[in-house]
Amino acid sequence: MSNQSGNIYGLTILSPIKDDPHGEISHSLAIRMYLQTLPVDGKGPFGKVSSTHMARLVVLDDVVYFGMPSCEEHLKSKYLIFESNFDGELEPYLKQLAAEAGDEVHNIWQHCIGYPGVQNVDAFVAYMKRCQVETTFYFADVNDKTVQQTLKALQTQSAVASFIENNQGKPPDQLQAAFVEFLRRLSIAPRPKPGSTKGKELADELL
Amino acid sequence: MSKLDVTDIQGVAVRGYNFPFARFLFLKFSDKQKGRECIGQLVKHVTTAERWDQGKPKTTVNVAFTYPGLVALGLPEPSLLSFPVEFVQGMKARGAILSDTGKNSPHHWDPVWHGEVHAWLGVFAQLQPDLDRRCLELLTLLQESGAAAMTGSQDAAALQIDGKITTKEHFGYTDGFGNPEFLGLEKDAQPGQGKLAADGKWMPLATGELLLEYADEAGELPVAPLPHLLANNGTFMVYRKLHQNVATFRKYLKEKGELYPGGVEKLASKFIGRWRDGTPVELSPDKPNPTIVQDKDRNVNFTFGNDLDGARCPVGAHVRRTNPRDAFGFNGKLINRRRISRRGMPYGPYTPEDQPGRDDEEHGIIFMALNASLFRQFEFVQQQWIEYGNDARQGNDKDMLIGNHGGCGKVMIQGTADHDNPPFLCGALPNFVELRGGDYFFMPSITALRMIAANSVDPR
């Protein structure tokens, strides 16, 4: 199953974008304009769906023609590409997306052909699955660890570096005592929030 | 490929002169026509890449231009528009890419860089009086031409210790080892330069990694200005004045060296990847070895393939970051398009090792590097290998020595279970080096200089 790599699911969705020759602006431009208004830090829609490692939304107009000797080809419609690498199974993820980021999902997918809305969650899930194509490549930095494991690992890495810096060269008994205390603090330290860039500060605080 | 025309290439583009004295003059042109006439006079002084079979000259002269300089000389617009974008923008505008921020940002630069610099005149000499005489001669020429004013100058000189000229820099390291070799340029081949071949031997890099209009390592031609003759045998130069905080460095090394079981000198060697006498730690991890330093077949001839954990030469050591050789696998192929030729030279007086030194004294290194593509070569090394650590698997860690740490950098020194070679973490890294100015320059061939002088650059 190439859509799954260990615990990680690689989702690729191609939703055809509506074509309305009488619209004030094209549906593809409407999506682009809306996407530009979304926050880029942890406050964006995927920050709310905390199992997301990486997500990307792209408006694909057509195949770009590079001139001879390549041959000229065209798509049947414009497409919205949605890629996401997340923890766990597909259906719960899509349901969470509809529940946690329903407004954003609606504002984006309302410009796509066949989109049934998010009110009827089963219809939304069925629609998204109809648009799904097989994922063959994952985001390069995604491994087999969950978002939560990754955040904890980054916090631990940063904390261990600070611990070493503050304690290297100490006599064994002092070093051991410091390490026991360090482990205790680390085990109760609050986990960094998804999208957080504060891992270093959190790690420093607990020391 | 055919032999290169050494009479057409500027000498400093293809070799370091190893002269102990230098002065760099920064010019600003005030008149197009007079400026071009002035270049016509200057070109007669320019030192080419011809061999010095009759002995070294007393002085050398080379010239290079910024983009505003080429505009000021009235190059036709289609030629100007054909230059690569990073050169057109200039180094100041590339600050975000280069991490020239904070203490390295332009408002900390020397006054000359606050105005427009049009040209760099590089004069090297074997003796100080010869340098002064040659510079006076050039300045008289400039003055008589009425074409250009000198807006600033920078002296540089090999450090003299106990009256002897050395190859040391201000932090006490022996500098100037190794530069890539290029196809077609006659040189004493030294194993360890150039690129690694499949059989483990070293070969020259493609000429197009240094000079324009020759095939590079990918068989491509780097972006170069039109017409062909303007670009051919030319190259791009980076000039960066790097101030060295000698007191900060000595204090930091002493403090950490006292904690490090291998001692101060070993820690100093781990920072750079060379002992302070120049011995590569990869070849001699436990002690300096002058025999290796003096042996041209060995002093740049090493690889990291058998030291991937950095137990001998740390993964983040300066020489390993800036020239990773085979450290990233694929027999070193990943780095062949990221090589630069350096022409560095210290400035300011030497502070004896037994003194704490000062940060605010005027001393540092004039870093000059030549490459065919500023974007692909210098800027990549600066952005990815110096100011970022991902390729070396060092996360966000920066180059220990020249990284813009801002007081909160760290670097991991890998080690072994041996008592005097343990893993060691250096934190709270300050900026040992601060940028004090510089820019990107185009160094044309002799033919191109004469075309500029004759106003015959024709891009059609």
XYZ file of C-alpha atoms in Angstrom:
667
model
C 0.000 0.000 0.000
C 1.929 2.997 -1.209
C -0.567 5.356 0.450
C 0.788 4.187 3.763
C 4.356 4.088 5.006
C 4.453 2.647 8.483
C 2.284 4.892 10.647
C 2.220 7.676 8.102
C -0.504 8.124 5.504
C 0.354 9.904 2.253
C -2.771 11.511 0.847
C -2.950 12.935 -2.650
C -6.207 14.429 -3.862
C -6.959 15.992 -7.229
C -10.265 17.851 -7.250
C -11.378 19.276 -10.614
C -12.044 23.008 -10.365
C -15.304 24.441 -11.735
C -15.170 26.246 -15.051
C -17.617 29.142 -15.295
C -17.058 31.372 -18.347
C -19.597 33.874 -16.985
C -18.135 34.286 -13.492
C -16.694 37.598 -12.387
C -13.408 35.863 -11.626
C -12.396 32.288 -12.310
C -12.878 29.671 -9.582
C -9.141 28.928 -9.687
C -8.325 32.574 -8.967
C -10.922 32.595 -6.192
C -9.114 29.639 -4.541
C -5.742 31.326 -4.955
C -7.041 34.555 -3.426
C -8.538 32.690 -0.469
C -5.359 30.615 0.107
C -3.335 33.830 0.277
C -5.435 34.980 3.236
C -4.667 31.882 5.334
C -2.170 32.291 8.174
C 1.168 30.581 7.558
C 2.105 29.643 11.113
C 0.456 27.161 13.474
C -2.821 29.084 13.276
C -3.641 27.791 9.783
C -6.272 25.075 9.188
C -3.752 22.255 9.423
C -2.502 23.533 12.753
C -5.943 22.562 14.056
C -5.624 19.051 12.659
C -2.718 18.126 14.853
C -1.845 14.809 13.209
C -0.673 16.630 10.045
C 3.068 16.531 9.347
C 2.939 18.487 6.133
C 0.112 19.656 3.925
C 0.104 21.490 0.639
C -2.566 23.023 -1.552
C -1.762 23.846 -5.163
C -3.904 25.171 -7.988
C -2.890 23.390 -11.181
C -4.059 25.280 -14.270
C -2.713 23.020 -16.983
C 0.361 21.213 -18.224
C 3.039 23.806 -18.949
C 4.254 23.634 -22.525
C 7.997 24.160 -22.867
C 8.127 24.381 -26.637
C 9.661 21.986 -29.151
C 10.670 19.197 -28.998
C 8.210 18.445 -26.173
C 4.654 17.695 -27.263
C 1.769 19.957 -26.321
C -0.723 18.385 -23.909
C -3.643 19.668 -21.872
C -5.631 18.637 -18.820
C -9.410 18.186 -19.036
C -9.891 20.815 -16.344
C -8.016 22.813 -13.771
C -7.317 20.892 -10.571
C -6.890 21.635 -6.926
C -4.068 19.437 -5.616
C -4.194 18.591 -1.921
C -1.322 16.691 -0.427
C -1.003 15.736 3.202
C 1.240 13.444 5.210
C -0.436 12.583 8.507
C -0.602 9.993 11.284
C -3.155 7.185 11.216
C -5.986 6.239 8.874
C -7.654 8.225 6.101
C -11.313 8.339 7.185
C -10.760 9.630 10.714
C -8.381 12.244 9.286
C -10.893 13.509 6.733
C -13.608 13.567 9.394
C -11.347 15.570 11.685
C -10.528 17.950 8.837
C -14.278 18.520 8.253
C -14.913 18.992 11.967
C -11.921 21.145 12.951
C -11.359 23.163 9.773
C -14.791 22.961 8.126
C -14.960 26.668 7.244
C -11.606 26.674 5.518
C -12.326 23.394 3.724
C -15.627 24.796 2.503
C -14.123 28.076 1.336
C -11.583 26.143 -0.724
C -13.509 23.158 -2.060
C -16.712 25.065 -2.885
C -14.965 25.930 -6.138
C -14.556 22.265 -7.056
C -16.859 20.101 -9.186
C -18.967 17.615 -7.203
C -18.066 18.942 -3.747
C -20.999 18.104 -1.454
C -20.204 20.410 1.471
C -18.956 19.358 4.914
C -22.307 19.197 6.723
C -22.841 15.612 5.600
C -19.507 14.183 6.730
C -20.001 10.799 5.063
C -20.697 12.486 1.723
C -17.582 14.671 2.180
C -15.403 11.636 2.956
C -16.812 9.732 -0.030
C -16.161 12.754 -2.289
C -12.566 13.152 -1.141
C -11.923 9.436 -1.623
C -13.314 9.666 -5.169
C -10.743 12.394 -5.914
C -7.873 10.425 -4.389
C -4.926 9.238 -6.466
C -2.151 6.954 -5.302
C 0.717 8.570 -3.395
C 4.145 7.462 -4.522
C 6.374 10.020 -2.820
C 6.311 11.414 0.675
C 7.649 14.694 1.989
C 11.376 14.013 2.329
C 11.588 14.805 6.039
C 8.690 12.551 7.065
C 9.832 9.341 8.727
C 7.860 6.683 10.570
C 7.357 8.768 13.734
C 4.104 10.503 14.625
C 3.830 14.275 14.950
C 3.710 13.937 18.730
C 6.783 11.687 18.796
C 8.632 14.099 16.524
C 7.820 17.133 18.664
C 8.887 15.292 21.799
C 12.097 14.147 20.105
C 12.980 17.695 19.005
C 12.343 18.970 22.499
C 14.457 16.165 23.968
C 17.288 16.750 21.495
C 17.419 20.421 22.329
C 17.187 19.732 26.062
C 19.941 17.101 25.944
C 22.255 19.527 24.130
C 21.672 22.120 26.856
C 22.148 19.467 29.538
C 25.475 18.366 28.085
C 26.660 21.934 27.740
C 25.839 22.681 31.383
C 27.125 19.447 32.876
C 29.970 18.043 30.763
C 33.106 17.347 32.747
C 31.363 17.078 36.130
C 32.369 14.237 38.492
C 30.296 11.053 37.970
C 28.141 11.380 41.112
C 27.199 14.992 40.361
C 26.597 14.128 36.728
C 24.306 11.260 37.660
C 22.328 13.390 40.124
C 21.945 16.126 37.515
C 20.842 13.591 34.924
C 18.219 12.042 37.193
C 16.812 15.493 37.869
C 16.961 16.309 34.156
C 14.986 13.155 33.278
C 12.375 13.990 35.890
C 11.865 17.480 34.516
C 11.852 16.276 30.933
C 9.184 13.665 31.661
C 6.776 16.284 33.007
C 7.661 19.072 30.560
C 4.717 20.317 28.494
C 4.897 19.043 24.962
C 5.448 21.712 22.288
C 2.294 22.465 20.276
C 2.183 21.395 16.616
C 3.534 24.172 14.419
C 5.458 25.505 17.390
C 8.907 26.934 16.837
C 9.460 27.230 20.553
C 11.033 23.810 21.162
C 14.366 25.371 22.119
C 12.793 27.823 24.566
C 10.671 25.086 26.147
C 13.733 22.892 26.482
C 15.748 25.692 28.052
C 12.944 26.514 30.464
C 12.818 23.043 31.902
C 16.518 23.181 32.698
C 39.781 20.388 -24.236
C 42.231 22.842 -25.731
C 44.819 24.676 -23.683
C 43.565 27.899 -22.156
C 44.840 31.230 -23.426
C 46.745 32.371 -20.353
C 47.571 35.701 -21.967
C 43.858 36.541 -21.954
C 42.942 35.519 -18.386
C 43.604 37.753 -15.374
C 46.292 36.142 -13.240
C 44.542 36.322 -9.890
C 41.563 34.497 -11.383
C 43.545 31.318 -11.720
C 46.202 31.444 -9.010
C 47.093 33.011 -5.709
C 50.280 35.053 -6.106
C 51.434 34.329 -2.538
C 52.786 37.862 -2.230
C 52.934 39.199 1.321
C 51.598 42.715 0.647
C 48.424 43.895 -1.025
C 46.227 46.938 -1.397
C 42.720 46.960 -2.779
C 41.567 50.247 -4.271
C 37.868 50.963 -4.667
C 36.953 53.253 -7.529
C 33.927 55.198 -8.608
C 33.623 56.350 -12.213
C 32.228 59.785 -12.893
C 32.205 59.823 -16.682
C 31.461 57.033 -19.163
C 33.785 58.090 -21.953
C 36.683 59.022 -19.687
C 36.038 55.874 -17.655
C 36.440 53.705 -20.733
C 39.610 55.578 -21.753
C 40.918 55.007 -18.252
C 40.261 51.245 -18.582
C 42.212 51.402 -21.856
C 45.195 52.759 -19.920
C 44.731 50.362 -16.994
C 44.593 47.233 -19.114
C 48.281 47.665 -19.983
C 49.057 47.193 -16.288
C 46.880 44.119 -15.727
C 48.720 40.941 -14.766
C 47.728 37.923 -16.829
C 47.896 34.211 -16.068
C 51.113 33.742 -18.010
C 53.775 31.643 -16.313
C 56.535 33.449 -14.472
C 59.408 31.547 -15.990
C 61.648 34.628 -15.805
C 60.941 35.036 -12.092
C 58.182 36.706 -10.145
C 57.330 40.324 -10.929
C 57.688 42.884 -8.132
C 53.994 43.752 -8.241
C 50.771 42.616 -9.887
C 47.605 44.488 -10.864
C 44.098 43.135 -11.462
C 40.750 44.755 -11.981
C 37.098 43.795 -11.528
C 33.760 45.626 -11.674
C 30.494 45.686 -9.788
C 27.259 45.879 -11.735
C 26.848 49.619 -11.039
C 30.417 49.961 -12.304
C 29.535 48.380 -15.643
C 26.500 50.669 -15.851
C 28.759 53.655 -15.129
C 31.083 52.580 -17.962
C 28.126 52.614 -20.342
C 27.900 48.957 -21.336
C 24.961 48.485 -23.706
C 21.725 47.632 -21.936
C 21.231 44.232 -23.602
C 24.641 43.233 -22.178
C 23.833 44.597 -18.737
C 20.507 42.768 -18.695
C 22.214 39.475 -19.533
C 24.273 39.274 -16.330
C 23.170 36.780 -13.648
C 20.661 38.280 -11.236
C 22.731 37.849 -8.045
C 25.544 39.883 -9.596
C 23.111 42.581 -10.722
C 21.623 42.771 -7.230
C 25.015 42.891 -5.516
C 26.032 41.372 -2.199
C 24.160 43.846 0.009
C 20.827 42.916 -1.536
C 21.614 39.226 -1.067
C 21.987 39.666 2.701
C 18.977 37.547 3.628
C 20.325 34.586 1.643
C 23.839 34.996 3.031
C 22.711 35.621 6.646
C 24.481 38.985 6.526
C 22.187 40.156 9.298
C 22.577 41.453 12.846
C 26.215 42.341 13.462
C 26.971 41.412 9.853
C 24.367 43.733 8.339
C 25.385 46.619 6.045
C 25.030 49.405 8.597
C 28.026 47.877 10.429
C 30.099 47.934 7.228
C 33.016 50.264 6.491
C 32.071 53.710 5.091
C 33.262 52.869 1.560
C 30.395 50.342 1.227
C 27.796 52.917 2.200
C 28.323 54.536 -1.197
C 28.554 52.993 -4.642
C 31.705 51.013 -5.436
C 32.294 50.599 -9.169
C 35.615 48.836 -9.439
C 38.160 46.876 -7.455
C 41.827 47.324 -8.262
C 43.877 44.617 -6.617
C 47.606 45.293 -6.262
C 49.903 42.642 -4.779
C 53.621 43.118 -4.071
C 56.628 41.307 -2.695
C 57.832 44.399 -0.823
C 55.968 47.263 0.838
C 57.839 50.079 -0.995
C 57.037 48.432 -4.339
C 53.369 48.279 -3.358
C 53.325 51.965 -2.457
C 55.104 52.926 -5.688
C 52.775 50.861 -7.889
C 49.650 52.210 -6.194
C 50.888 55.774 -6.584
C 51.486 55.111 -10.274
C 47.939 53.758 -10.685
C 46.386 56.606 -8.718
C 48.253 59.146 -10.843
C 46.894 57.421 -13.933
C 43.375 57.621 -12.489
C 43.766 61.241 -11.536
C 45.079 62.222 -14.948
C 42.216 60.437 -16.637
C 39.685 62.511 -14.725
C 37.455 59.458 -14.947
C 37.371 57.995 -11.513
C 37.837 58.770 -7.869
C 39.189 56.407 -5.258
C 36.446 56.161 -2.624
C 38.354 53.860 -0.320
C 41.232 51.438 -0.037
C 42.121 48.410 2.028
C 45.589 47.237 2.916
C 46.285 43.593 3.569
C 49.482 41.820 4.483
C 50.761 38.455 5.562
C 51.095 38.382 9.360
C 54.609 39.031 10.569
C 55.618 37.209 13.715
C 59.007 38.059 15.219
C 59.864 39.867 12.008
C 59.137 36.833 9.860
C 56.465 36.721 7.179
C 54.091 33.846 7.905
C 50.984 32.186 6.505
C 49.142 32.533 9.839
C 45.843 34.301 10.375
C 44.785 36.179 13.513
C 43.327 33.200 15.393
C 46.685 31.466 15.088
C 45.890 28.981 12.355
C 48.116 28.404 9.355
C 46.023 29.402 6.369
C 46.082 29.105 2.619
C 46.046 25.354 2.115
C 44.414 23.981 -0.905
C 42.425 25.365 -3.764
C 40.666 23.408 -6.458
C 42.505 22.612 -9.666
C 40.901 23.133 -13.041
C 41.249 21.465 -16.389
C 43.534 23.288 -18.795
C 45.382 25.325 -16.190
C 48.983 24.311 -15.768
C 49.751 23.834 -12.133
C 51.744 21.556 -9.921
C 49.098 18.901 -9.451
C 48.590 18.235 -5.771
C 46.594 15.188 -4.665
C 43.572 16.290 -2.645
C 42.676 19.217 -4.888
C 40.131 19.052 -7.666
C 37.611 16.229 -7.549
C 37.622 12.585 -6.583
C 37.583 10.063 -9.397
C 35.928 6.654 -9.105
C 39.311 5.000 -8.466
C 40.033 7.327 -5.533
C 42.498 9.483 -7.489
C 42.115 13.256 -7.699
C 41.350 14.977 -10.996
C 41.025 18.644 -12.004
C 37.528 20.137 -11.982
C 35.894 21.259 -15.219
C 37.194 24.677 -16.326
C 33.632 26.006 -16.389
C 33.476 25.867 -12.593
C 35.890 28.819 -12.599
C 35.914 30.519 -15.991
C 32.937 31.598 -18.061
C 32.060 30.074 -21.436
C 33.574 26.674 -20.653
C 31.649 23.517 -19.789
C 31.131 23.053 -16.051
C 30.861 19.814 -14.078
C 27.368 19.217 -15.494
C 28.491 19.915 -19.053
C 26.522 23.164 -18.926
C 27.521 26.790 -19.405
C 26.822 28.983 -16.356
C 24.756 32.146 -16.901
C 27.131 34.652 -18.462
C 26.802 38.059 -20.054
C 26.408 38.660 -23.781
C 28.238 38.701 -26.074
C 30.418 35.601 -25.785
C 33.613 37.667 -25.968
C 32.579 39.797 -22.989
C 32.170 36.691 -20.836
C 34.849 34.381 -22.242
C 37.803 33.820 -19.859
C 36.121 36.002 -17.247
C 34.923 35.027 -13.786
C 33.020 36.393 -10.806
C 34.710 37.450 -7.574
C 33.330 37.720 -4.064
C 35.041 40.258 -1.823
C 34.267 40.132 1.911
C 36.102 41.936 4.674
C 35.866 39.640 7.686
C 36.738 41.303 10.969
C 38.100 38.876 13.559
C 37.208 39.201 17.248
C 40.573 38.022 18.514
C 39.841 38.574 22.217
C 36.501 36.758 22.049
C 38.078 33.836 20.222
C 41.025 33.482 22.597
C 38.805 33.758 25.665
C 36.306 31.217 24.346
C 39.000 28.749 23.284
C 40.744 29.040 26.668
C 37.532 28.611 28.666
C 36.328 25.599 26.694
C 39.826 24.198 26.266
C 40.210 23.986 30.039
C 37.061 21.848 30.203
C 37.966 19.709 27.187
C 40.048 16.683 28.250
C 42.149 16.844 25.060
C 43.311 20.373 25.937
C 43.264 23.776 24.285
C 45.296 22.958 21.174
C 43.359 19.811 20.396
C 40.083 21.696 20.778
C 41.427 24.407 18.457
C 42.183 21.689 15.909
C 38.655 20.278 16.219
C 37.121 23.684 15.458
C 38.814 23.897 12.091
C 39.874 20.396 11.126
C 43.516 21.410 11.156
C 45.977 21.826 13.975
C 47.181 25.381 14.230
C 50.355 24.470 12.351
C 48.179 23.234 9.496
C 48.285 19.463 10.080
C 44.954 17.964 8.928
C 43.357 16.283 11.986
C 41.931 13.690 9.632
C 45.491 12.472 8.997
C 46.897 13.136 12.457
C 44.136 13.288 15.073
C 46.357 13.176 18.168
C 49.087 15.695 17.491
C 50.443 18.154 14.950
C 52.849 16.659 12.437
C 55.103 19.156 10.611
C 56.211 16.450 8.165
C 52.672 16.225 6.812
C 52.309 20.024 6.675
C 55.391 20.330 4.485
C 54.489 17.385 2.261
C 52.529 18.654 -0.750
C 51.425 15.123 -1.514
C 49.768 14.839 1.894
C 48.766 18.215 3.333
C 45.534 18.466 1.372
C 45.230 14.791 0.505
C 42.557 13.287 2.739
C 38.947 12.151 2.662
C 36.242 11.757 5.302
C 34.712 8.504 4.041
C 36.278 6.467 6.844
C 35.400 9.068 9.474
C 31.690 9.568 8.846
C 31.027 9.875 12.600
C 33.541 12.691 12.877
C 35.640 10.971 15.534
C 38.828 12.411 14.017
C 37.631 15.492 12.119
C 34.298 16.724 13.541
C 31.446 16.792 11.047
C 31.031 20.510 11.725
C 34.722 21.463 11.494
C 35.326 24.449 9.210
C 37.386 22.666 6.542
C 34.919 19.786 6.441
C 31.851 22.012 6.164
C 33.258 24.180 3.409
C 34.811 21.306 1.452
C 33.088 18.083 2.503
C 35.021 15.982 -0.026
C 33.420 12.508 0.115
C 31.574 13.080 3.422
C 28.153 13.159 1.737
C 28.749 9.895 -0.127
C 28.488 9.356 -3.881
C 32.275 9.496 -4.019
C 32.234 13.266 -3.531
C 30.180 13.982 -6.651
C 27.678 16.134 -4.733
C 30.219 18.822 -4.032
C 31.968 19.234 -7.383
C 29.673 22.100 -8.413
C 30.096 23.895 -5.073
C 33.812 24.607 -5.124
C 35.306 28.072 -4.941
C 38.878 29.351 -5.370
C 39.971 31.431 -2.410
C 42.438 34.326 -2.367
C 42.353 35.304 1.283
C 44.752 37.658 2.997
C 44.944 39.000 6.553
C 44.841 42.684 7.428
C 45.876 44.407 10.622
C 48.737 43.666 13.034
C 49.303 40.303 14.681
C 48.569 39.971 18.405
C 51.136 37.718 20.144
C 49.619 34.472 21.460
C 50.415 35.297 25.092
C 48.212 38.395 24.995
C 44.415 38.417 25.344
C 44.047 40.559 22.217
C 41.285 43.009 21.425
C 38.031 42.776 19.517
C 37.927 46.412 18.527
C 41.329 46.497 16.865
C 41.322 46.694 13.087
C 42.249 43.140 12.108
C 40.782 40.282 10.150
C 40.864 38.618 6.789
C 40.071 39.876 3.336
C 38.200 36.941 1.867
C 38.143 36.826 -1.894
C 36.719 33.929 -3.836
C 36.382 33.238 -7.522
C 33.776 31.107 -9.211
C 31.781 30.893 -12.418
C 28.442 31.113 -10.630
C 28.097 33.209 -7.483
C 24.645 31.735 -6.970
C 25.516 28.070 -7.343
C 28.966 28.129 -5.752
C 29.739 30.882 -3.209
C 26.160 31.609 -2.167
C 25.353 27.919 -1.776
C 28.394 27.283 0.417
C 27.625 30.359 2.534
C 23.904 29.647 2.902
C 23.818 25.851 3.193
C 27.184 24.830 4.596
C 28.189 27.809 6.736
C 24.908 29.243 8.007
C 22.970 25.962 8.077
C 23.881 22.411 9.014
C 21.386 20.088 7.383
C 23.688 18.670 4.694
C 26.225 17.798 7.381
C 23.429 16.420 9.596
C 24.091 19.163 12.116
C 20.541 20.558 12.194
C 20.492 24.334 12.534
C 24.097 24.518 13.754
C 26.310 26.948 11.848
C 29.979 26.952 10.991
C 31.772 27.239 14.303
C 34.347 29.754 13.085
C 32.507 32.114 10.745
C 28.823 31.435 11.461
C 26.568 34.329 12.440
C 25.757 32.757 15.841
C 24.534 35.823 17.685
C 25.691 34.418 21.024
C 23.454 31.354 21.021
C 25.111 28.981 18.567
C 26.290 25.523 19.426
C 28.521 22.977 17.786
C 28.995 19.318 18.602
C 32.491 17.933 18.563
C 32.196 14.226 18.000
C 34.598 11.898 19.705
C 35.363 8.389 20.867
C 35.479 6.532 24.181
C 39.153 7.537 24.555
C 39.795 9.757 27.533
C 41.363 12.619 25.581
C 39.002 12.450 22.613
C 35.534 12.559 24.167
C 32.435 14.032 22.571
C 32.218 17.691 23.601
C 29.585 20.330 23.151
C 30.461 23.975 22.625
C 27.499 26.224 23.351
C 26.751 29.949 23.665
C 28.823 30.549 20.547
C 29.507 34.233 19.899
C 30.387 35.724 16.493
C 34.119 35.193 16.163
C 34.008 36.867 12.765
C 31.975 39.888 11.622
C 31.396 41.120 8.106
C 32.625 44.659 7.467
C 31.711 45.024 3.817
C 32.156 43.679 0.343
C 30.447 43.051 -2.949
C 30.249 40.883 -6.050
C 32.597 41.718 -8.913
C 32.926 40.653 -12.547
C 36.542 40.035 -13.524
C 36.725 40.250 -17.317
C 39.355 38.826 -19.638
C 41.957 41.083 -21.251
C 39.965 40.950 -24.503
C 36.809 42.001 -22.680
C 38.629 44.847 -20.911
C 39.817 46.129 -24.288
C 36.297 45.814 -25.695
C 34.922 47.822 -22.773
C 37.657 50.416 -23.270
C 36.903 50.695 -26.997
C 33.151 50.838 -26.373
C 32.838 47.900 -28.769
C 30.809 45.533 -26.593
C 28.136 44.494 -29.073
C 25.528 42.084 -27.712
C 23.577 41.821 -31.005
